[in-house]
Amino acid sequence: MAVTKKKKQLLSLILGCILLLYIINLNYISHVGDDQPQQQAYDIDGSIPSQLLRASNNNNPHREVPPYTPPDQLDEINPQDWIYLIIHYHKTGHDLSRSLRDFITNSTELHSNGEENAFARRHHDQYTKCPKDVDMRRSMIYVQVSPNFFCDIKTLAVELLSHKKKTKIKIIHLVRNPFSMAISNFNYHSAYPVIEPWVMTAQPCAQEKFFGVQSYPDLLLPTFLQQQQDMGGVGPNNPVMYPDDFNALSDRCHALYQNSFNRAGSEKWNYYNHLRHLDPTQGVELATIQMCSSGINGGDLLRMANNIIKLKEIEQQLAQEDCTGTGVPCGERIHTLTLSLDWFIQDPYGMTIRFLDFALGNAITKGEKIRIAQRYRQSYYRKVKGGDSHIT
């Protein structure tokens, strides 16, 4: 069947959405290590699983890990002076976030709060549009999935510091190339048997509203429409997304979901049936739309892009500004390291060293870091070889 002009335009929009977010992702996180010499910091010998060798030999330059060489003099850090917050999203490193947390608690006197999240995921205060009920404390490490950072950056900074005047926070932001994130999401949720039961009841085209009044596009668009001079040309005349783009995604979702496709009974399929039985290209479309548009029960692809921008704005605009009235610039109290899961997949050893240097500085020895990184690399390779269902 010939592909109609309208369908081509909509498919281009979805793929364009992924590409634009990929550009944002690269521009905001690829600076890590850009000014460092092109050399390997530590010995990284080890048996690399054949699956990863195949993935690394596809000549895709965007999967390359930015080189990192530890500085001669690391920061002197007392971990008990800091809050640690590890942020991740669906398919950007759930298991990785737990491993990173354990690296710190096992190497220091810091403690985890023992909860799945520091505050409610995919939720915010109706009026500030910041996460609600944030209460994080020094000498603690927290893991948080899918936070809603839809407020202005000054308010966000105060919330991240938990309204405490002497608090400092180190944020480890786990993100992912949106293209591999979308493919991973489709592969994971179309697997048989079902891995996560929510796919049996999900409504990917539902017009979800927070508090019955706030739509997901309305929360995202203030960030996406604003001028972004350092995002590869994306600016007021070329924003990340327009309002009509969300309408087009909704139209395409309804065109894909519970239509006949000349197959008896398809109008009664649930979301999982669609992922299993649609043409794979259409399945990826539907799954990616759910990752873009369903703000309450999904939407993490665009949530991730929004939060990359927000955390970068705190770093840039509040670097010299006192946002809490303490006389200390917020830039000295909020430190963010953005790391891609793709980098950990390609170089689990080197990225673990990078994480430990940022989080702990010279609080533990180089030898301790090497041992931690070696153990993580070995455990990750075992999971890959064993076919762990979470690795997609």
Short mmCIF file of C-alpha atoms in Angstrom, two decimals:
data_model
loop_
_atom_site.label_atom_id
_atom_site.label_comp_id
_atom_site.label_asym_id
_atom_site.label_seq_id
_atom_site.Cartn_x
_atom_site.Cartn_y
_atom_site.Cartn_z
CA MET A 1 0.00 0.00 0.00
CA ALA A 2 1.37 3.41 -0.95
CA VAL A 3 2.30 5.67 1.94
CA THR A 4 0.17 8.80 1.86
CA LYS A 5 1.71 12.25 1.95
CA LYS A 6 0.02 12.96 5.29
CA LYS A 7 1.39 9.76 6.85
CA LYS A 8 4.87 10.60 5.59
CA GLN A 9 4.61 14.03 7.20
CA LEU A 10 3.48 12.58 10.53
CA LEU A 11 6.17 9.91 10.54
CA SER A 12 8.73 12.60 9.73
CA LEU A 13 7.41 14.63 12.66
CA ILE A 14 7.88 11.74 15.09
CA LEU A 15 11.36 10.95 13.82
CA GLY A 16 12.13 14.67 13.77
CA CYS A 17 11.03 14.88 17.41
CA ILE A 18 13.54 12.17 18.27
CA LEU A 19 16.28 13.83 16.21
CA LEU A 20 15.73 17.25 17.77
CA LEU A 21 15.87 15.77 21.25
CA TYR A 22 19.00 13.90 20.27
CA ILE A 23 20.56 17.24 19.25
CA ILE A 24 19.57 18.75 22.60
CA ASN A 25 20.97 15.75 24.40
CA LEU A 26 24.29 15.90 22.57
CA ASN A 27 24.69 19.66 22.89
CA TYR A 28 23.96 19.64 26.60
CA ILE A 29 25.94 16.60 27.68
CA SER A 30 28.69 16.03 25.14
CA HIS A 31 30.85 18.75 26.71
CA VAL A 32 31.90 16.30 29.41
CA GLY A 33 35.59 15.72 28.84
CA ASP A 34 35.75 17.66 25.56
CA ASP A 35 38.82 19.58 26.66
CA GLN A 36 40.64 16.54 27.97
CA PRO A 37 43.43 14.73 26.12
CA GLN A 38 42.36 11.81 23.96
CA GLN A 39 43.78 9.10 26.19
CA GLN A 40 42.50 6.35 28.43
CA ALA A 41 42.73 7.13 32.12
CA TYR A 42 42.85 3.59 33.48
CA ASP A 43 43.46 0.08 32.26
CA ILE A 44 40.14 -1.26 30.96
CA ASP A 45 41.01 -4.84 30.08
CA GLY A 46 38.16 -7.31 30.33
CA SER A 47 36.07 -9.71 28.35
CA ILE A 48 33.55 -7.62 26.43
CA PRO A 49 30.33 -9.48 25.54
CA SER A 50 29.83 -10.09 21.82
CA GLN A 51 26.52 -8.18 21.95
CA LEU A 52 28.37 -5.01 22.94
CA LEU A 53 31.13 -5.57 20.39
CA ARG A 54 28.49 -5.71 17.65
CA ALA A 55 26.84 -2.55 18.96
CA SER A 56 30.14 -0.66 19.14
CA ASN A 57 31.18 -1.66 15.62
CA ASN A 58 28.27 0.02 13.85
CA ASN A 59 30.37 3.12 13.04
CA ASN A 60 27.85 5.41 14.71
CA PRO A 61 29.89 8.36 16.02
CA HIS A 62 27.07 9.50 18.28
CA ARG A 63 27.53 6.39 20.45
CA GLU A 64 31.17 7.23 21.17
CA VAL A 65 32.00 7.88 24.79
CA PRO A 66 33.48 11.35 25.45
CA PRO A 67 37.02 10.83 26.69
CA TYR A 68 37.67 11.46 30.34
CA THR A 69 41.01 11.82 32.09
CA PRO A 70 40.90 12.44 35.85
CA PRO A 71 42.50 15.75 36.84
CA ASP A 72 45.79 15.72 38.68
CA GLN A 73 44.11 17.25 41.71
CA LEU A 74 40.58 16.15 42.60
CA ASP A 75 38.24 18.28 44.69
CA GLU A 76 38.39 17.84 48.43
CA ILE A 77 34.91 16.61 49.25
CA ASN A 78 33.38 15.69 52.56
CA PRO A 79 30.39 13.59 51.43
CA GLN A 80 28.54 14.31 54.68
CA ASP A 81 28.27 17.96 53.67
CA TRP A 82 26.21 17.10 50.59
CA ILE A 83 22.85 15.81 49.46
CA TYR A 84 23.20 13.31 46.61
CA LEU A 85 20.37 12.92 44.11
CA ILE A 86 20.46 10.40 41.23
CA ILE A 87 17.78 11.13 38.61
CA HIS A 88 16.75 8.68 35.92
CA TYR A 89 13.84 8.02 33.56
CA HIS A 90 12.14 5.02 32.03
CA LYS A 91 14.84 3.20 30.05
CA THR A 92 17.72 5.48 31.11
CA GLY A 93 19.10 3.30 33.89
CA HIS A 94 16.88 2.01 36.71
CA ASP A 95 19.36 -0.71 37.71
CA LEU A 96 22.31 1.61 37.07
CA SER A 97 20.90 4.21 39.47
CA ARG A 98 20.79 1.60 42.24
CA SER A 99 24.34 0.52 41.51
CA LEU A 100 25.61 4.11 41.67
CA ARG A 101 23.77 4.65 44.94
CA ASP A 102 25.33 1.52 46.42
CA PHE A 103 28.83 2.57 45.30
CA ILE A 104 28.51 5.63 47.51
CA THR A 105 26.83 4.03 50.53
CA ASN A 106 29.33 1.16 50.53
CA SER A 107 32.32 3.53 50.31
CA THR A 108 31.27 6.25 52.74
CA GLU A 109 29.17 6.81 55.86
CA LEU A 110 26.30 8.14 53.76
CA HIS A 111 22.91 6.48 53.96
CA SER A 112 20.08 5.92 51.51
CA ASN A 113 16.54 6.90 52.42
CA GLY A 114 15.52 3.34 51.55
CA GLU A 115 12.70 4.54 49.31
CA GLU A 116 12.07 4.09 45.60
CA ASN A 117 11.89 7.88 45.15
CA ALA A 118 12.75 11.05 47.06
CA PHE A 119 9.37 12.56 46.12
CA ALA A 120 6.43 11.67 43.90
CA ARG A 121 7.39 10.77 40.35
CA ARG A 122 5.73 12.51 37.40
CA HIS A 123 3.99 14.82 39.83
CA HIS A 124 4.30 18.45 40.92
CA ASP A 125 2.68 21.15 42.98
CA GLN A 126 -0.30 22.53 41.11
CA TYR A 127 0.75 26.14 41.63
CA THR A 128 4.56 26.22 41.64
CA LYS A 129 4.83 23.35 39.07
CA CYS A 130 7.87 22.12 41.01
CA PRO A 131 8.13 18.73 42.72
CA LYS A 132 5.99 18.62 45.84
CA ASP A 133 7.06 17.80 49.40
CA VAL A 134 10.80 17.80 48.74
CA ASP A 135 12.69 17.16 51.96
CA MET A 136 16.22 15.92 51.33
CA ARG A 137 18.98 16.05 53.91
CA ARG A 138 22.75 16.24 53.98
CA SER A 139 24.76 13.03 54.22
CA MET A 140 21.94 11.19 52.43
CA ILE A 141 21.70 9.79 48.91
CA TYR A 142 18.39 9.65 47.06
CA VAL A 143 17.22 8.08 43.81
CA GLN A 144 14.43 9.75 41.85
CA VAL A 145 12.66 8.62 38.69
CA SER A 146 10.98 11.03 36.27
CA PRO A 147 10.72 14.29 38.24
CA ASN A 148 8.53 17.12 36.97
CA PHE A 149 10.68 20.26 36.69
CA PHE A 150 8.11 22.62 35.15
CA CYS A 151 8.67 25.62 37.45
CA ASP A 152 10.99 28.61 37.02
CA ILE A 153 14.62 27.85 37.76
CA LYS A 154 14.86 29.98 40.91
CA THR A 155 11.99 28.10 42.51
CA LEU A 156 13.46 24.82 41.31
CA ALA A 157 16.83 25.64 42.86
CA VAL A 158 15.22 26.39 46.24
CA GLU A 159 13.26 23.13 46.09
CA LEU A 160 16.33 21.09 45.21
CA LEU A 161 18.09 22.63 48.21
CA SER A 162 15.03 21.68 50.31
CA HIS A 163 14.67 25.29 51.52
CA LYS A 164 17.76 24.82 53.69
CA LYS A 165 20.22 27.70 53.78
CA LYS A 166 23.44 25.72 54.16
CA THR A 167 22.56 22.75 51.97
CA LYS A 168 24.61 21.67 48.96
CA ILE A 169 23.52 19.07 46.44
CA LYS A 170 25.24 16.92 43.85
CA ILE A 171 22.88 15.75 41.09
CA ILE A 172 23.74 12.82 38.87
CA HIS A 173 21.39 13.06 35.87
CA LEU A 174 21.11 9.78 33.95
CA VAL A 175 19.83 10.41 30.42
CA ARG A 176 19.98 8.61 27.09
CA ASN A 177 20.21 9.18 23.35
CA PRO A 178 16.48 9.56 22.57
CA PHE A 179 16.74 7.29 19.54
CA SER A 180 18.14 4.34 21.52
CA MET A 181 15.74 5.20 24.36
CA ALA A 182 12.75 4.89 22.00
CA ILE A 183 13.95 1.62 20.48
CA SER A 184 14.73 0.19 23.93
CA ASN A 185 11.26 1.19 25.15
CA PHE A 186 9.59 -0.60 22.21
CA ASN A 187 11.71 -3.75 22.53
CA TYR A 188 11.12 -3.94 26.28
CA HIS A 189 7.35 -3.46 26.25
CA SER A 190 6.66 -5.60 23.18
CA ALA A 191 8.52 -8.56 24.69
CA TYR A 192 6.77 -11.85 25.43
CA PRO A 193 5.85 -12.66 28.10
CA VAL A 194 4.75 -9.29 29.46
CA ILE A 195 7.42 -7.69 31.67
CA GLU A 196 5.39 -4.78 33.10
CA PRO A 197 1.62 -5.36 33.39
CA TRP A 198 0.63 -1.71 32.87
CA VAL A 199 0.97 -2.18 29.10
CA MET A 200 -2.21 -4.27 29.24
CA THR A 201 -4.32 -1.33 30.44
CA ALA A 202 -2.46 1.74 29.14
CA GLN A 203 -4.34 4.25 26.99
CA PRO A 204 -1.59 5.84 24.88
CA CYS A 205 -3.84 8.39 23.17
CA ALA A 206 -5.67 9.59 26.29
CA GLN A 207 -5.64 13.35 26.85
CA GLU A 208 -4.23 13.29 30.37
CA LYS A 209 -4.44 16.36 32.59
CA PHE A 210 -2.76 17.02 35.90
CA PHE A 211 -5.28 18.16 38.54
CA GLY A 212 -7.90 17.96 35.79
CA VAL A 213 -6.71 21.22 34.20
CA GLN A 214 -2.98 21.12 33.27
CA SER A 215 -2.15 19.39 30.00
CA TYR A 216 1.29 17.95 29.40
CA PRO A 217 1.98 20.13 26.33
CA ASP A 218 1.07 23.25 28.32
CA LEU A 219 3.63 22.31 30.97
CA LEU A 220 6.39 21.57 28.46
CA LEU A 221 5.92 24.36 25.94
CA PRO A 222 7.22 27.25 28.09
CA THR A 223 10.60 25.46 28.12
CA PHE A 224 10.49 24.29 24.51
CA LEU A 225 9.34 27.61 23.04
CA GLN A 226 11.83 29.79 24.85
CA GLN A 227 15.00 30.97 23.20
CA GLN A 228 17.80 28.42 23.38
CA GLN A 229 20.82 30.00 21.75
CA ASP A 230 23.19 27.16 22.60
CA MET A 231 21.10 24.33 21.18
CA GLY A 232 22.41 24.06 17.65
CA GLY A 233 20.27 26.83 16.20
CA VAL A 234 17.07 26.02 18.07
CA GLY A 235 15.62 29.35 19.13
CA PRO A 236 12.49 31.54 19.07
CA ASN A 237 12.02 30.95 15.35
CA ASN A 238 12.88 27.27 15.57
CA PRO A 239 11.82 25.92 18.99
CA VAL A 240 12.08 22.33 20.08
CA MET A 241 8.36 21.80 19.52
CA TYR A 242 5.34 23.88 18.51
CA PRO A 243 1.84 23.47 19.97
CA ASP A 244 0.65 22.02 16.66
CA ASP A 245 3.29 19.30 16.92
CA PHE A 246 1.49 17.86 19.94
CA ASN A 247 -1.79 17.94 18.01
CA ALA A 248 -0.16 16.06 15.14
CA LEU A 249 1.19 13.43 17.52
CA SER A 250 -2.29 12.98 18.98
CA ASP A 251 -3.80 12.62 15.51
CA ARG A 252 -1.22 10.02 14.57
CA CYS A 253 -1.79 8.12 17.81
CA HIS A 254 -5.52 7.84 17.10
CA ALA A 255 -4.76 6.76 13.54
CA LEU A 256 -2.62 3.91 14.87
CA TYR A 257 -4.59 2.84 17.93
CA GLN A 258 -7.57 0.47 17.68
CA ASN A 259 -8.00 0.88 13.96
CA SER A 260 -8.82 -2.13 11.86
CA PHE A 261 -5.62 -2.40 9.77
CA ASN A 262 -7.70 -4.95 7.83
CA ARG A 263 -7.30 -7.36 10.75
CA ALA A 264 -10.36 -8.73 12.50
CA GLY A 265 -10.61 -7.73 16.15
CA SER A 266 -7.83 -5.14 16.02
CA GLU A 267 -10.28 -2.43 17.08
CA LYS A 268 -10.33 -4.17 20.49
CA TRP A 269 -6.59 -4.61 20.89
CA ASN A 270 -5.00 -3.21 24.03
CA TYR A 271 -1.73 -1.28 23.97
CA TYR A 272 0.37 -4.41 24.36
CA ASN A 273 -1.44 -6.14 21.46
CA HIS A 274 -0.56 -3.16 19.26
CA LEU A 275 3.12 -3.34 20.16
CA ARG A 276 3.13 -7.07 19.45
CA HIS A 277 1.13 -7.14 16.21
CA LEU A 278 1.53 -3.82 14.43
CA ASP A 279 4.13 -3.47 11.74
CA PRO A 280 7.35 -2.80 13.75
CA THR A 281 7.68 0.71 12.33
CA GLN A 282 4.15 1.52 13.44
CA GLY A 283 4.80 -0.12 16.80
CA VAL A 284 7.83 2.10 17.36
CA GLU A 285 5.71 5.12 16.35
CA LEU A 286 2.99 4.30 18.87
CA ALA A 287 5.41 3.51 21.70
CA THR A 288 7.38 6.71 21.03
CA ILE A 289 4.23 8.83 21.00
CA GLN A 290 3.37 7.36 24.41
CA MET A 291 6.87 8.37 25.60
CA CYS A 292 6.29 11.90 24.31
CA SER A 293 2.66 12.71 25.07
CA SER A 294 1.41 10.76 28.09
CA GLY A 295 2.56 13.02 30.88
CA ILE A 296 1.06 11.18 33.85
CA ASN A 297 1.67 7.59 32.75
CA GLY A 298 4.60 8.12 30.40
CA GLY A 299 6.09 11.06 28.52
CA ASP A 300 9.63 10.52 29.79
CA LEU A 301 11.32 11.27 26.50
CA LEU A 302 10.12 14.88 26.53
CA ARG A 303 10.35 15.09 30.34
CA MET A 304 14.04 14.20 30.06
CA ALA A 305 14.61 16.94 27.46
CA ASN A 306 12.80 19.50 29.62
CA ASN A 307 14.88 18.61 32.67
CA ILE A 308 18.19 18.68 30.79
CA ILE A 309 17.37 22.27 29.84
CA LYS A 310 16.23 23.25 33.35
CA LEU A 311 19.30 21.88 35.12
CA LYS A 312 21.57 23.50 32.54
CA GLU A 313 19.83 26.84 33.08
CA ILE A 314 20.44 26.59 36.82
CA GLU A 315 24.11 25.99 36.08
CA GLN A 316 24.36 28.89 33.64
CA GLN A 317 22.00 31.56 35.00
CA LEU A 318 22.38 30.97 38.73
CA ALA A 319 26.12 30.40 38.67
CA GLN A 320 26.78 33.80 40.25
CA GLU A 321 23.35 34.48 41.69
CA ASP A 322 22.26 34.01 45.29
CA CYS A 323 18.86 32.32 45.06
CA THR A 324 18.36 31.69 48.80
CA GLY A 325 19.64 34.82 50.53
CA THR A 326 22.70 33.16 52.07
CA GLY A 327 25.36 35.13 50.24
CA VAL A 328 26.54 31.93 48.50
CA PRO A 329 25.83 31.69 44.75
CA CYS A 330 23.52 28.82 43.86
CA GLY A 331 26.07 27.70 41.29
CA GLU A 332 28.38 26.75 44.17
CA ARG A 333 25.68 24.76 45.91
CA ILE A 334 24.06 22.85 43.03
CA HIS A 335 26.48 20.66 41.07
CA THR A 336 25.12 18.54 38.21
CA LEU A 337 26.78 15.78 36.23
CA THR A 338 24.78 14.54 33.23
CA LEU A 339 25.72 11.06 32.05
CA SER A 340 24.23 9.03 29.21
CA LEU A 341 23.30 5.40 29.71
CA ASP A 342 24.77 4.82 26.24
CA TRP A 343 28.18 5.80 27.62
CA PHE A 344 27.85 3.29 30.47
CA ILE A 345 26.89 0.60 27.95
CA GLN A 346 30.02 1.29 25.91
CA ASP A 347 32.43 1.94 28.79
CA PRO A 348 31.05 0.80 32.16
CA TYR A 349 34.51 0.99 33.74
CA GLY A 350 35.44 4.50 32.60
CA MET A 351 32.01 5.99 33.33
CA THR A 352 32.06 4.56 36.85
CA ILE A 353 35.39 6.30 37.45
CA ARG A 354 33.92 9.53 36.06
CA PHE A 355 30.95 9.25 38.41
CA LEU A 356 33.08 8.52 41.48
CA ASP A 357 35.42 11.43 40.77
CA PHE A 358 32.47 13.81 40.56
CA ALA A 359 30.59 12.43 43.54
CA LEU A 360 33.40 11.77 45.99
CA GLY A 361 36.48 13.61 44.74
CA ASN A 362 39.41 12.57 46.93
CA ALA A 363 37.18 11.19 49.71
CA ILE A 364 38.17 7.68 48.60
CA THR A 365 41.41 6.54 47.02
CA LYS A 366 42.13 5.89 43.37
CA GLY A 367 42.63 2.22 44.21
CA GLU A 368 39.15 2.00 45.76
CA LYS A 369 37.63 3.59 42.66
CA ILE A 370 39.42 1.13 40.39
CA ARG A 371 38.12 -1.83 42.40
CA ILE A 372 34.55 -0.49 42.33
CA ALA A 373 34.73 0.16 38.57
CA GLN A 374 36.17 -3.30 37.88
CA ARG A 375 33.44 -5.01 39.88
CA TYR A 376 30.72 -3.02 38.14
CA ARG A 377 32.10 -3.80 34.69
CA GLN A 378 32.22 -7.51 35.50
CA SER A 379 28.67 -7.55 36.91
CA TYR A 380 27.31 -5.62 33.92
CA TYR A 381 28.96 -7.95 31.40
CA ARG A 382 27.51 -10.94 33.25
CA LYS A 383 24.03 -9.43 32.92
CA VAL A 384 24.51 -8.81 29.20
CA LYS A 385 25.77 -12.35 28.59
CA GLY A 386 22.95 -13.77 30.68
CA GLY A 387 20.24 -11.94 28.74
CA ASP A 388 18.83 -9.79 31.56
CA SER A 389 15.36 -8.61 30.47
CA HIS A 390 16.03 -5.06 31.70
CA ILE A 391 18.91 -4.62 29.27
CA THR A 392 17.34 -3.41 26.00
#
